mmCIF file of C-alpha atoms and ligand atoms in Angstrom:
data_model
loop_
_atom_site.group_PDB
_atom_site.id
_atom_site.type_symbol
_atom_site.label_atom_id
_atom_site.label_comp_id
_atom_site.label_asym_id
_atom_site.label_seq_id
_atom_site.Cartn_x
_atom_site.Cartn_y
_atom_site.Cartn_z
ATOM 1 C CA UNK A 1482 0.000 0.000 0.000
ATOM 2 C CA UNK A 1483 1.591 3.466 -1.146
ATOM 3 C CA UNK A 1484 -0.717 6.046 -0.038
ATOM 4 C CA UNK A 1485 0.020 10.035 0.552
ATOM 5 C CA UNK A 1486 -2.577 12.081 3.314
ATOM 6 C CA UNK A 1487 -3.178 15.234 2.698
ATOM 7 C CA UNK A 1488 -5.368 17.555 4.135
ATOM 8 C CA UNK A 1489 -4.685 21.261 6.340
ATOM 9 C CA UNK A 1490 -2.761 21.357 9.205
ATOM 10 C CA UNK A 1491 -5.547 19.931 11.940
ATOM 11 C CA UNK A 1492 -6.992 17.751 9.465
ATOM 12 C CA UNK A 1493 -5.965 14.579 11.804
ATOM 13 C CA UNK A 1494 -3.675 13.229 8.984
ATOM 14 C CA UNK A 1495 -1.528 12.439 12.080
ATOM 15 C CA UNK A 1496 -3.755 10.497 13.470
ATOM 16 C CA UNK A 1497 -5.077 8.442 10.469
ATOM 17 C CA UNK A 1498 -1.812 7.708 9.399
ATOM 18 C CA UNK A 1499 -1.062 6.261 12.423
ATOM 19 C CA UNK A 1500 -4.187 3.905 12.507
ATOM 20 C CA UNK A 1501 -3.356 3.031 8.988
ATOM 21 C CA UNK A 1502 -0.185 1.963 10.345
ATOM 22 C CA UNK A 1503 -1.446 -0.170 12.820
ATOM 23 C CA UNK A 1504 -4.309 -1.706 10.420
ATOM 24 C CA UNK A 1505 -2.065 -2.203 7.441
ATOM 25 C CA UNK A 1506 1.579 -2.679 8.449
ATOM 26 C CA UNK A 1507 2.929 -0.289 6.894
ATOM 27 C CA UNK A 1508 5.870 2.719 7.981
ATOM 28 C CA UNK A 1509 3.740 6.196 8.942
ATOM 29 C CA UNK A 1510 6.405 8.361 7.442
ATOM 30 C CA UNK A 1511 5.530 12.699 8.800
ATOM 31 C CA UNK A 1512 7.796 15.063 7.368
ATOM 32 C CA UNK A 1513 6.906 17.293 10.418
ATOM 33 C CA UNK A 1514 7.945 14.721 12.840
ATOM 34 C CA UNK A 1515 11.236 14.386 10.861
ATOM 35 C CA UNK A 1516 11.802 17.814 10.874
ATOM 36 C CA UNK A 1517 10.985 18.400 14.818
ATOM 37 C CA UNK A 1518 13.381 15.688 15.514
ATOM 38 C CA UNK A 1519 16.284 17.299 13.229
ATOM 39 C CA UNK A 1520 15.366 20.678 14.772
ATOM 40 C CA UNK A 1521 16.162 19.052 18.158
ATOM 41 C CA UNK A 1522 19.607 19.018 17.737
ATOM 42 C CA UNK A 1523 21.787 22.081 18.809
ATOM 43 C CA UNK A 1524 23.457 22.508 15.463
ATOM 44 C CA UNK A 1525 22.997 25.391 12.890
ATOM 45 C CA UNK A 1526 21.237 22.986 11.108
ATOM 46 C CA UNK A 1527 19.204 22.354 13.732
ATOM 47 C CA UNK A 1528 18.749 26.152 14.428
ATOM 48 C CA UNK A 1529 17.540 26.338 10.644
ATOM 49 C CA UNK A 1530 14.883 24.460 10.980
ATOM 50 C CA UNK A 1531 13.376 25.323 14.401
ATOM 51 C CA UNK A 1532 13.121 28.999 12.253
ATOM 52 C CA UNK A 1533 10.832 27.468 9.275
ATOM 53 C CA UNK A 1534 8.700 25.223 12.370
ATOM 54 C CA UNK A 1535 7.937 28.023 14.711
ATOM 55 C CA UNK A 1536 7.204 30.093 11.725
ATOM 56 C CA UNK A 1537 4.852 28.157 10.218
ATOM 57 C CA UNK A 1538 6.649 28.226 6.621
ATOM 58 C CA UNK A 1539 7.749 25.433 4.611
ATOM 59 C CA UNK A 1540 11.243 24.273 4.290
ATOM 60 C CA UNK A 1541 13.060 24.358 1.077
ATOM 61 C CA UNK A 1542 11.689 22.022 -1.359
ATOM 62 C CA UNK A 1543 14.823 20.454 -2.296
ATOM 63 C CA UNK A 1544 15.436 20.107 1.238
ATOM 64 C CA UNK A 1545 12.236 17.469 2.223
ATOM 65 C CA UNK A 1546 12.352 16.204 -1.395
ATOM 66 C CA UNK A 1547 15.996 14.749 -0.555
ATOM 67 C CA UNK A 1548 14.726 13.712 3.073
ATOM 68 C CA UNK A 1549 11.704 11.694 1.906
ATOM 69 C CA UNK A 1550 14.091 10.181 -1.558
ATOM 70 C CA UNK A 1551 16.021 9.038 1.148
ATOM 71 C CA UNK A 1552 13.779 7.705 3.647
ATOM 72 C CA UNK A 1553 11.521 5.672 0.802
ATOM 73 C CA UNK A 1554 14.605 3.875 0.175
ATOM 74 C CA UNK A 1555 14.966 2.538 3.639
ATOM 75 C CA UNK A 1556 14.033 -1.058 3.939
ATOM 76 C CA UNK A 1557 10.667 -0.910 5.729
ATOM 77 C CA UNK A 1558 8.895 1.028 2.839
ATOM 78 C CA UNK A 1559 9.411 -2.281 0.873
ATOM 79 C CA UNK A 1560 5.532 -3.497 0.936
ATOM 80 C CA UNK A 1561 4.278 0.513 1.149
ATOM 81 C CA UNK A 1562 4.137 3.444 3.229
ATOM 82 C CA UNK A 1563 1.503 6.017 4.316
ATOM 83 C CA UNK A 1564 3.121 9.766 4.061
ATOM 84 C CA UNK A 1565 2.013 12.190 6.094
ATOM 85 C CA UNK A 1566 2.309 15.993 5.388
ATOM 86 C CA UNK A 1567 4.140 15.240 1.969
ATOM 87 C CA UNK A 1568 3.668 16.251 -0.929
ATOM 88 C CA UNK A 1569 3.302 19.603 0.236
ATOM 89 C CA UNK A 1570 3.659 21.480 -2.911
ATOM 90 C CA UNK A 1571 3.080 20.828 -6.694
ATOM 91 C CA UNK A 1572 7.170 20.495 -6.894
ATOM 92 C CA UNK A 1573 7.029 17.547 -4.371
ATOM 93 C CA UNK A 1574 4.359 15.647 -5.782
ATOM 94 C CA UNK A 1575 6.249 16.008 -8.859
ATOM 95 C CA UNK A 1576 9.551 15.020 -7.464
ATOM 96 C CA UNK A 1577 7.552 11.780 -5.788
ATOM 97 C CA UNK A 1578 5.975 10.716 -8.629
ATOM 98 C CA UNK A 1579 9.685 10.868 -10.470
ATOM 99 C CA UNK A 1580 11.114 8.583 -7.612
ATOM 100 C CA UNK A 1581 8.372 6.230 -7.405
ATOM 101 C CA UNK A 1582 8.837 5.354 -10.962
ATOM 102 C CA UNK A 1583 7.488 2.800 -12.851
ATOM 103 C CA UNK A 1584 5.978 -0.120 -11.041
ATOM 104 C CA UNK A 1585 5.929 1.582 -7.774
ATOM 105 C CA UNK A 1586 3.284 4.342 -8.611
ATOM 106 C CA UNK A 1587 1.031 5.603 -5.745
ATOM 107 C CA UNK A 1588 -2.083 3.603 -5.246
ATOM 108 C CA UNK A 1589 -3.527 7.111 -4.571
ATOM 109 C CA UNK A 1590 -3.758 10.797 -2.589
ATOM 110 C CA UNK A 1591 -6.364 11.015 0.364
ATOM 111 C CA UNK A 1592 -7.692 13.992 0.779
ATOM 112 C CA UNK A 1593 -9.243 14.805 4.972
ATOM 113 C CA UNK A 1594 -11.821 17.377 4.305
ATOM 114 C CA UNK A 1595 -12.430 19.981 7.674
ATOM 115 C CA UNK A 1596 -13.462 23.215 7.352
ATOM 116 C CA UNK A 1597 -11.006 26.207 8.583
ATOM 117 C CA UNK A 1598 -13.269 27.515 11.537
ATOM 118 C CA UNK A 1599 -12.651 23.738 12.734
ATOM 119 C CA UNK A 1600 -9.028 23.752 11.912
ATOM 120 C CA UNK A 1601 -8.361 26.484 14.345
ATOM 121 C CA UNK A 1602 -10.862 25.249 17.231
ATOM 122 C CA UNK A 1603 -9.037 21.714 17.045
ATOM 123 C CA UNK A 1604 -5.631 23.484 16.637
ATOM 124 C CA UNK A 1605 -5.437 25.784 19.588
ATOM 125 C CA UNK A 1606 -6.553 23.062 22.067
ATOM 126 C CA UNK A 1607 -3.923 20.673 20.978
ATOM 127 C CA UNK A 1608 -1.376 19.458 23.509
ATOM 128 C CA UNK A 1609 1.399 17.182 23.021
ATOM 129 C CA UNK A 1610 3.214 14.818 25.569
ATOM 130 C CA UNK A 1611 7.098 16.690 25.100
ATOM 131 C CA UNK A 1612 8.567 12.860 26.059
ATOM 132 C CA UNK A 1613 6.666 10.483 23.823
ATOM 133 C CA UNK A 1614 4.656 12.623 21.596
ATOM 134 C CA UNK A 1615 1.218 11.400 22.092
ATOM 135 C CA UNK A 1616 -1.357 13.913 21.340
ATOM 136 C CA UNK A 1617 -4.614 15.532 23.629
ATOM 137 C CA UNK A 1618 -6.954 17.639 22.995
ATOM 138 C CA UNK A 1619 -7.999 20.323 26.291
ATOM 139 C CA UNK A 1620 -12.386 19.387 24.746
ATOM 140 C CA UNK A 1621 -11.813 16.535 22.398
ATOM 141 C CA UNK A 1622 -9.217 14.382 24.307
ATOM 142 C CA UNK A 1623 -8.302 15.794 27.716
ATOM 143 C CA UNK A 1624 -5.832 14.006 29.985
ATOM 144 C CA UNK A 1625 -6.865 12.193 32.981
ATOM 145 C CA UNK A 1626 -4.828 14.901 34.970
ATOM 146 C CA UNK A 1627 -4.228 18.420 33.277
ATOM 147 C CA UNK A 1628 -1.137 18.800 32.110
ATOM 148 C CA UNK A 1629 0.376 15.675 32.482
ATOM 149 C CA UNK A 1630 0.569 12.633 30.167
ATOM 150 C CA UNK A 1631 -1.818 9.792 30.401
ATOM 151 C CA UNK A 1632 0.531 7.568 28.859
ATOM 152 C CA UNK A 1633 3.940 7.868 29.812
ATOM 153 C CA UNK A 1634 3.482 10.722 32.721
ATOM 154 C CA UNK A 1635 5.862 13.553 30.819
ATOM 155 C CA UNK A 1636 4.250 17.013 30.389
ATOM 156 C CA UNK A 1637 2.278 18.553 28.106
ATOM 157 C CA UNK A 1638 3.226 21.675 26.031
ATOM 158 C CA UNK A 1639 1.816 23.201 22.715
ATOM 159 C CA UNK A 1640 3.817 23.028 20.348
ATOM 160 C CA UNK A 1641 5.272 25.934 19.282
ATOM 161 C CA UNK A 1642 3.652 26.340 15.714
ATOM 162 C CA UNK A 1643 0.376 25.851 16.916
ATOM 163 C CA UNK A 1644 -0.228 29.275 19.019
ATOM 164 C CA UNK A 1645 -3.059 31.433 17.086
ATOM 165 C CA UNK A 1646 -0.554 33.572 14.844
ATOM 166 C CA UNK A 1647 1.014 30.452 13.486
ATOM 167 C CA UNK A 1648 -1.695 28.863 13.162
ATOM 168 C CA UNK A 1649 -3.660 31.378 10.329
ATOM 169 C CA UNK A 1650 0.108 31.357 8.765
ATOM 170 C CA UNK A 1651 0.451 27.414 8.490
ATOM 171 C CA UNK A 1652 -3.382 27.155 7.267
ATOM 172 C CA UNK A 1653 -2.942 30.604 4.184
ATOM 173 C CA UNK A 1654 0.477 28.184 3.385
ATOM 174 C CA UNK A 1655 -1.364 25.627 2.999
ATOM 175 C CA UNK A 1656 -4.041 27.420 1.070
ATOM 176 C CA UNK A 1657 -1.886 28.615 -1.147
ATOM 177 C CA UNK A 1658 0.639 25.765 -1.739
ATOM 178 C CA UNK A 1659 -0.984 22.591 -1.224
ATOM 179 C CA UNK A 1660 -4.230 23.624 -2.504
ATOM 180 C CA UNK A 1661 -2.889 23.323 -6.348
ATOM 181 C CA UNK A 1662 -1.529 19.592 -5.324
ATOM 182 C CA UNK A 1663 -5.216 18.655 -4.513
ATOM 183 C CA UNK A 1664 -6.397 19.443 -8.460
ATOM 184 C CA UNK A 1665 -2.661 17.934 -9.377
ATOM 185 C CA UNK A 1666 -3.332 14.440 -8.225
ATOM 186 C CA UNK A 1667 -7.170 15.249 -9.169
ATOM 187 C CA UNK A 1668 -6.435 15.930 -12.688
ATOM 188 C CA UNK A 1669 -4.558 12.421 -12.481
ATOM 189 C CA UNK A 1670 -7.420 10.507 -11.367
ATOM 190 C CA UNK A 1671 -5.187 9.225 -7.986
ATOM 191 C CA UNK A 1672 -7.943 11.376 -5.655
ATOM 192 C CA UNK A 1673 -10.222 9.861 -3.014
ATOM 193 C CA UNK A 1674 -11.581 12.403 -0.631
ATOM 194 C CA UNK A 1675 -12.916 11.904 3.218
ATOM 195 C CA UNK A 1676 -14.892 14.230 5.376
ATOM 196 C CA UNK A 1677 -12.890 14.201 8.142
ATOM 197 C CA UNK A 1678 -15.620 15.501 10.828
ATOM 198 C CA UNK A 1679 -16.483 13.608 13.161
ATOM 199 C CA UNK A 1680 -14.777 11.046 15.845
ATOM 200 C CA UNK A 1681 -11.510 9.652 15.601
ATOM 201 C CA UNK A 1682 -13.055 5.947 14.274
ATOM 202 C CA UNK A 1683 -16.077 7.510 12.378
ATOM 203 C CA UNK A 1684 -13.336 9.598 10.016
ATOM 204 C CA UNK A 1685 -11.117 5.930 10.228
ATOM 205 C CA UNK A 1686 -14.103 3.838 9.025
ATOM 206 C CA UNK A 1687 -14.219 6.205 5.861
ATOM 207 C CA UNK A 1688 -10.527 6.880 5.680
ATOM 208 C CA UNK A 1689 -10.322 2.525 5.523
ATOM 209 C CA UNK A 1690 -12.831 2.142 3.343
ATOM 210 C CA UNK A 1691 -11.252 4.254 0.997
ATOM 211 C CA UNK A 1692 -7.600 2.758 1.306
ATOM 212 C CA UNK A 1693 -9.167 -0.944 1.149
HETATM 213 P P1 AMP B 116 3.151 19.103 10.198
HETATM 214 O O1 AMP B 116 3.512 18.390 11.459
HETATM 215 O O2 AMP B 116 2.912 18.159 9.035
HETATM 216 O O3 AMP B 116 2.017 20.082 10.379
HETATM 217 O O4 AMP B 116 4.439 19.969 9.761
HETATM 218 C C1 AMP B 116 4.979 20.947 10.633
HETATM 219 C C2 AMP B 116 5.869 21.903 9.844
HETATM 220 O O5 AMP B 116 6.948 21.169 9.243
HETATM 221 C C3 AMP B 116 5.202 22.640 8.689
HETATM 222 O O6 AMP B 116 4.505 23.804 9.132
HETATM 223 C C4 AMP B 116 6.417 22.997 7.845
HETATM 224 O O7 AMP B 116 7.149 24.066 8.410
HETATM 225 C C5 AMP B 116 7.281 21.745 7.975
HETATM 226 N N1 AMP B 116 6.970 20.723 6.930
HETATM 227 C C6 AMP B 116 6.401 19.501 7.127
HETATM 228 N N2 AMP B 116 6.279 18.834 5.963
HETATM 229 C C7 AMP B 116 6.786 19.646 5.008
HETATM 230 C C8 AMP B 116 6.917 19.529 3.596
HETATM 231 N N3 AMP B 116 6.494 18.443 2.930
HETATM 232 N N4 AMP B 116 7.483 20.569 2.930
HETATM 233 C C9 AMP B 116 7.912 21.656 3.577
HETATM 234 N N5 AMP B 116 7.803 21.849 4.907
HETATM 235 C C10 AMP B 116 7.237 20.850 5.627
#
């Protein structure tokens, strides 16, 4: 199974991806989570990147494009992947299709439908565990205890591209560059679309469906 997600920051590709991991064996490859971890370290590299993150803009795309070449190649992506926030612009899904090739060709785009005043509710009540990364929501998905992970006990914190500024930045770049890669894999018939309102399993049942 070679499947991209894409939808708006807030979408729940994150999540989706994940149960489609579970579900169908195969790696859940984020380019966000790739690039938080290489803006962890305490490099100029590092440095580089935690300035496109908390700003909400993209990174280069010759930058990701070499990232994801190189992570497709790893052994695990052998029987498929599910990518998460990539392609991001026309020039990635472009580059992807290129390193695919022939024979390994997308088995298709899914596109998480939610409108924008949504985006922003679900957005500025997200929390994150800082030690294992598992995800809450303050209405949706609270924590037994504020503040603190259910799962492993480390503390919550909102990440920093999700405070209200960011937010309306990350959700006009989106807009404006992955809007286009919507009608790209459209206009080659690779598009399924899912409303993504709703629970957690009600937007998996359709997501599924979809991928099965
Ligand atoms: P995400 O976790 O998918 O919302 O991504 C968080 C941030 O990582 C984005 O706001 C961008 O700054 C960066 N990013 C993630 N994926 C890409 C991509 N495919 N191209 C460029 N920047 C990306």
């Amino acid at each position: 199974m070679r499947v991209v997600l894409i939808g708006p920051p807030g979408a729940g590709k994150g999540t989706q991806a994940k149960l489609l991991q579970e579900r169908f064996a195969v790696p859940h490859i984020s380019t966000g989570d790739m690039l938080r971890e290489a803006g962890r370290a305490e490099t100029s590299v590092g440095a580089e990147v935690r300035r496109y993150l908390e700003s909400g803009q993209l990174v280069p795309d010759q930058t990701i494009i070499r990232a994801v070449e190189e992570r497709l190649r790893h052994v695990d992506c052998g029987g498929g992947f599910v990518l998460d926030g990539f392609p991001r612009t026309v020039a990635q899904a472009e580059a992807l299709a290129g390193f695919l090739g022939n024979g390994h060709a997308l088995d298709g785009a899914l596109y998480i439908r939610v409108p924008r005043a949504e985006l922003v509710r679900r957005l500025a009540g997200r929390r994150v565990c800082e030690r294992c990364g598992t995800m809450f929501h303050l209405v949706f998905d609270p924590p037994a205890t504020p503040g603190v992970c259910s799962r492993c006990g480390g503390t919550l914190v909102q990440r920093a591209d999700d405070s209200e500024v960011t937010v309306q930045r990350r959700l006009d770049v989106y807009d404006r560059e992955t809007g286009p890669v919507i009608e790209w894999y459209r206009q080659a018939g690779q598009l399924r679309e899912a409303d993504g309102m709703g629970t957690r399993d009600q937007v998996f049942g359709r997501v599924a469906e979809l991928v099965q």
